[in-house]
Amino acid sequence: MGSLQRMNRLLSSIVDSCNCIIDPQLPADDLLMKYQYISDFFIALAYFSIPVELIYFVKKSAVFPYRWVLVQFGAFIVLCGATHLINLWTFNMHTRNVAVVMTTAKVLTALVSCITALMLVHIIPDLLSVKTRELFLKKKAAQLDREMGFFRTQEETGRHVRMLTHEIRSTLDRHTILKTTLVELGRTLALEECALWMPTRAGLELQLSYTLHHQNPVGLTVPIQLPVINQVFGTNRAVKVSPNSPVARLRPTGKYMPGEVVAVRVPLLHLSNFQINDWPELSTKRYALMVLMLPSDSARQWHVHELELVEVVADQVAVALSHAAILEESMRARDLLMDQNVALDLARREAEMAVRARNDFLAVMNHEMRTPMHAIIALSSLLQETDLTAEQRLMVETILKSSNLLATLINDVLDLSRLEDGSLQLDIDTFSLHALFREVLNLIKPIASVKKLFVTLSLSSDLPEYVIGDEKRLMQILLNVVGNAVKFSKEGSVSISAFVAKSDSLRDPRAPEFFAVPSENHIYLRVQVKDTGIGISPQDIPNLFSKFTQSQPPATTNSGGTGLGLAICKRFVNLMEGHIWIESEGLGKGSTAIFIIKLGIAGRANESKLPFVAKLPANHMQMTFQGLKVLVMDDNGVSRMVTKGLLTHLGCDVTTVGSRDECLRVVTQEHKVVFMDVSMPSVDCYEVAVVIHERFGKRHGRPLIVALTGNTDRVTKENCMRVGMDGVILKPVSVDKMRSVLSELLEHGVVLES
């Protein structure tokens, strides 16, 4: 206000001065001259002030690019001011010098004016382009400022995301993950409330599961088909929702306007694969709902980078939940596997204990059963060779037949037990295949002749004489199969045929698991036993190879048998990499038993591991061994007495002992054969054999040592051979068997077959 008053007073004084100079009483021409005089004065004053201002501008503006133009313009202004100033002297009488000065000033002013005008024509476009560039640069600067702000926002969002991700993934417990997510989002975004709605097991509702400030009780539910929920679930972006929607009414009402609310879906990935406790078992993808609320007492709004942060965090939570689900499932699977391993280990130990108990039981029962069977069969066979009436002989033969059946049952049970636990191994050796078939035929013919059955044997010309395999098991298979054919045939015939199976006959559609691979080192032997017996019903054929199963009709159940024969045969055939089956057209139409086994090819007879010994001729069955000194060691008095009776019946001079010390004290070089029971619990018979070897040295100077045993396992035989025994005989022993053993011992010095 003070400066304005001073300006008014200055103008008033100037006007008063002008009024003093201008006299209103002057003539009109003079008055005009006076006004021009005053105007020139003020024009000159104004012109002289402009250069001063330009000089000040040039000094202060260090970056102006046209300083020479300003200097030129300043000169023009000065000359104009000088012209108007000199013109003051021209209103009165003036000298020629004033006119010359005036003319010079005007000429210079005109010249500088033209030059300045030309320069302005040149520099105005440049000035305009500079202005354009200035505007462009301003726009670019503003754009760069926006981009820098966006980058800073992105960097800040990324930092928050990394921080939140680190916090979320610092644990693999899903409850901790979800709670940490709400806490970190609330702290980062300064939220008033943050909540998570999870789908229920039925998948029809959303249940309030987690909240930031616990303003509402957990457990509230809303229908999952609400429009606002469908809107959020329909996109992977964060969606602004009404603060009054059911999922957002989580804070108490107040006098302030509620803050903005956004909601975002959280994928629950493949829950059906994880089956996590109380989560729904759904095959399709389902979502949880995360609701975030800004404070009510502020005008704050959601920014784009904040929404992006929420979307990224929702994805990270989904990934972390899937990892947690996988971990929970793997831990549950690990615990289940550990429980299963513990159960399996317990079952294994129990099975091992059961196997050991069974083996111990079988070993004891084998010995205990064979000892009385040895007595029954031996004494019955001795009684059979005495003078008996027809009725007595029938009774003795019945006793022997029943005893042999019981002995067969014992052998079958033990063989089946070892087959099932895998402890039975084949005794591979070279043997005569033709001789084996002839022996089976000789054993079967007497039984078939009683029933008036005609038995034939047909051996193919390409069947090799010597093969490599388990002769004993093959004979057992043949005797079982042929014996069944004879047993269940009342009349007619039984035919046995054997030939080398060709490639086209190795396939059987009923046994796809059987896969034969021919080679030059082995053959596949095919044996067919055909009978004209009672036949087999087709529905009974699959059960024939089961244990303790007999398929014959009730009328034939008196023909004997245990139902173990074919079951054992099948296991023996499997051990020989073969296959066995039975064909029949029905009851009363006979049947055909067929089996294929794998045998090695022996080039010559002397290639066998042990020399092949032909069966003893018939006259050996009538041999006696008068004066042959034999020593028997057995701790069982009955068994000792029975064995002595068999040997005495054959003419031997028998000495019996019941202990190790007594045996070693009694045995001399005069004893040609020593029979010892290797199953005595209190005596190490193997040690006795070693001592006898050491005492008598060379083989021809010592007695032949033969083991009597009830154990049929391979280990017993190997132990006997290891300590130098000359043979192993399996109880029970009949007169004929003892005669055969002694004959073989005296002829070959070894018992090759027990």
Coordinates of C-alpha atoms in Angstrom, one line a residue, residues 321-517:
L321 CA -0.1 -73.9 0.0
S322 CA 0.5 -76.5 -2.7
H323 CA 4.0 -77.0 -1.3
A324 CA 2.6 -77.4 2.2
A325 CA 0.0 -79.8 0.9
I326 CA 2.7 -81.9 -0.8
L327 CA 4.8 -81.8 2.4
E328 CA 1.8 -82.9 4.5
E329 CA 1.0 -85.7 2.1
S330 CA 4.6 -86.8 1.9
M331 CA 4.9 -86.7 5.7
R332 CA 1.7 -88.7 6.0
A333 CA 2.9 -91.2 3.4
R334 CA 6.3 -91.4 5.2
D335 CA 4.5 -92.1 8.5
L336 CA 2.3 -94.7 6.8
L337 CA 5.3 -96.2 5.2
M338 CA 7.1 -96.4 8.5
D339 CA 4.1 -98.0 10.1
Q340 CA 4.0 -100.5 7.2
N341 CA 7.7 -101.2 7.5
V342 CA 7.3 -101.8 11.2
A343 CA 4.4 -104.1 10.5
L344 CA 6.3 -105.8 7.7
D345 CA 9.4 -106.2 9.8
L346 CA 7.2 -107.7 12.6
A347 CA 5.5 -110.0 10.1
R348 CA 8.9 -111.0 8.7
R349 CA 10.2 -111.9 12.1
E350 CA 7.0 -113.8 12.9
A351 CA 7.3 -115.6 9.6
E352 CA 10.9 -116.4 10.2
M353 CA 10.0 -117.7 13.7
A354 CA 7.2 -119.7 12.1
V355 CA 9.5 -121.1 9.5
R356 CA 12.1 -122.0 12.1
A357 CA 9.4 -123.5 14.3
R358 CA 8.0 -125.4 11.4
N359 CA 11.4 -126.7 10.3
D360 CA 12.2 -127.7 13.8
F361 CA 8.9 -129.4 14.1
L362 CA 9.3 -131.1 10.8
A363 CA 12.8 -132.2 11.6
V364 CA 11.7 -133.7 15.0
M365 CA 8.5 -135.2 13.6
N366 CA 10.4 -136.6 10.6
H367 CA 12.9 -138.4 12.8
E368 CA 10.3 -139.4 15.3
M369 CA 7.8 -140.7 12.6
R370 CA 10.4 -142.4 10.6
T371 CA 11.9 -144.3 13.5
P372 CA 8.6 -146.3 14.3
M373 CA 7.9 -146.5 10.5
H374 CA 11.4 -148.0 10.2
A375 CA 10.5 -150.6 12.8
I376 CA 7.1 -151.4 11.2
I377 CA 8.3 -151.8 7.7
A378 CA 11.5 -153.6 8.6
L379 CA 9.8 -156.1 10.9
S380 CA 6.9 -156.5 8.4
S381 CA 9.3 -157.2 5.6
L382 CA 11.2 -159.7 7.8
L383 CA 7.9 -161.3 8.7
Q384 CA 6.9 -161.5 5.1
E385 CA 9.9 -163.7 4.3
T386 CA 8.9 -166.3 6.9
D387 CA 6.4 -169.2 6.4
L388 CA 3.0 -167.7 6.7
T389 CA -0.5 -168.9 5.9
A390 CA -2.4 -167.1 3.2
E391 CA -4.4 -165.1 5.7
Q392 CA -1.3 -164.1 7.6
R393 CA 0.5 -163.1 4.4
L394 CA -2.5 -161.0 3.4
M395 CA -2.4 -159.2 6.7
V396 CA 1.4 -158.6 6.5
E397 CA 1.1 -157.3 2.9
T398 CA -1.7 -155.0 4.1
I399 CA 0.6 -153.8 6.9
L400 CA 3.4 -153.2 4.4
K401 CA 1.2 -151.4 1.9
S402 CA -0.3 -149.1 4.6
S403 CA 3.2 -148.5 6.0
N404 CA 4.6 -147.6 2.6
L405 CA 1.6 -145.3 2.0
L406 CA 2.3 -143.6 5.3
A407 CA 6.0 -143.3 4.4
T408 CA 5.0 -141.8 1.1
L409 CA 2.7 -139.3 2.9
I410 CA 5.6 -138.3 5.2
N411 CA 7.9 -137.8 2.1
D412 CA 5.2 -135.8 0.3
V413 CA 4.6 -133.5 3.2
L414 CA 8.3 -132.8 3.7
D415 CA 8.9 -132.3 0.0
L416 CA 5.9 -129.9 -0.2
S417 CA 7.1 -127.9 2.8
R418 CA 10.6 -127.4 1.3
L419 CA 9.1 -126.6 -2.1
E420 CA 6.9 -123.9 -0.6
D421 CA 9.7 -122.2 1.4
G422 CA 12.1 -122.5 -1.5
S423 CA 14.7 -124.5 0.4
L424 CA 14.4 -127.6 -1.9
Q425 CA 17.0 -127.6 -4.7
L426 CA 17.3 -130.0 -7.6
D427 CA 20.1 -132.6 -7.5
I428 CA 21.5 -132.1 -11.0
D429 CA 23.5 -135.1 -12.4
T430 CA 23.9 -137.1 -15.5
F431 CA 21.6 -140.2 -15.8
S432 CA 20.2 -142.6 -18.3
L433 CA 16.8 -141.4 -19.5
H434 CA 15.9 -144.6 -21.2
A435 CA 16.8 -146.7 -18.1
L436 CA 14.7 -144.4 -15.9
F437 CA 11.6 -145.0 -18.1
R438 CA 12.2 -148.8 -18.1
E439 CA 12.5 -148.8 -14.3
V440 CA 9.3 -146.9 -13.9
L441 CA 7.6 -149.4 -16.3
N442 CA 9.0 -152.3 -14.2
L443 CA 7.7 -150.8 -11.0
I444 CA 4.2 -150.1 -12.4
K445 CA 3.6 -153.3 -14.3
P446 CA 3.1 -155.6 -11.2
I447 CA 0.4 -153.2 -9.9
A448 CA -1.2 -152.9 -13.4
S449 CA -1.2 -156.7 -13.8
V450 CA -3.3 -157.1 -10.7
K451 CA -5.9 -154.9 -12.3
K452 CA -5.4 -156.5 -15.7
L453 CA -4.3 -153.3 -17.3
F454 CA -2.1 -153.2 -20.3
V455 CA 0.8 -150.8 -19.9
T456 CA 2.9 -149.6 -22.9
L457 CA 6.0 -147.5 -23.2
S458 CA 6.9 -145.6 -26.4
L459 CA 10.3 -143.7 -26.5
S460 CA 11.0 -141.6 -29.5
S461 CA 14.1 -142.4 -31.6
D462 CA 15.4 -138.8 -31.2
L463 CA 15.3 -139.1 -27.4
P464 CA 18.9 -139.0 -26.1
E465 CA 20.2 -141.9 -23.9
Y466 CA 21.9 -139.7 -21.3
V467 CA 20.7 -136.3 -20.1
I468 CA 21.5 -133.9 -17.2
G469 CA 18.9 -133.3 -14.6
D470 CA 17.4 -134.5 -11.3
E471 CA 16.8 -138.2 -11.8
K472 CA 15.1 -138.7 -8.5
R473 CA 12.5 -135.9 -8.9
L474 CA 11.8 -136.9 -12.5
M475 CA 11.1 -140.5 -11.4
Q476 CA 8.9 -139.2 -8.6
I477 CA 6.9 -137.2 -11.2
L478 CA 6.6 -140.2 -13.5
L479 CA 5.6 -142.5 -10.7
N480 CA 2.9 -140.1 -9.4
V481 CA 1.4 -139.5 -12.9
V482 CA 1.6 -143.1 -14.0
G483 CA 0.4 -144.3 -10.6
N484 CA -2.6 -142.1 -10.8
A485 CA -3.4 -143.5 -14.3
V486 CA -3.3 -147.0 -13.0
K487 CA -5.1 -146.2 -9.8
F488 CA -8.1 -144.6 -11.5
S489 CA -8.4 -147.2 -14.4
K490 CA -10.4 -150.3 -13.8
E491 CA -9.8 -151.8 -17.3
G492 CA -8.2 -151.0 -20.5
S493 CA -4.7 -149.7 -20.9
V494 CA -2.2 -147.1 -19.9
S495 CA 0.2 -145.7 -22.5
I496 CA 3.4 -143.8 -21.7
S497 CA 5.1 -141.9 -24.6
A498 CA 8.1 -139.6 -24.4
F499 CA 9.7 -137.5 -27.1
V500 CA 11.7 -134.3 -27.6
A501 CA 9.2 -131.4 -27.8
K502 CA 9.3 -129.3 -31.0
S503 CA 8.9 -125.6 -31.0
D504 CA 5.3 -125.8 -32.1
S505 CA 4.3 -128.1 -29.2
L506 CA 5.9 -126.0 -26.5
R507 CA 3.1 -123.4 -26.5
D508 CA 0.1 -124.0 -24.3
P509 CA -2.6 -121.2 -24.3
R510 CA -3.7 -122.3 -20.9
A511 CA -0.3 -121.4 -19.4
P512 CA 0.9 -118.1 -21.0
E513 CA 3.5 -117.7 -18.3
F514 CA 5.3 -120.8 -19.6
F515 CA 7.9 -119.5 -22.1
A516 CA 10.3 -122.1 -23.5
V517 CA 13.5 -121.0 -25.1

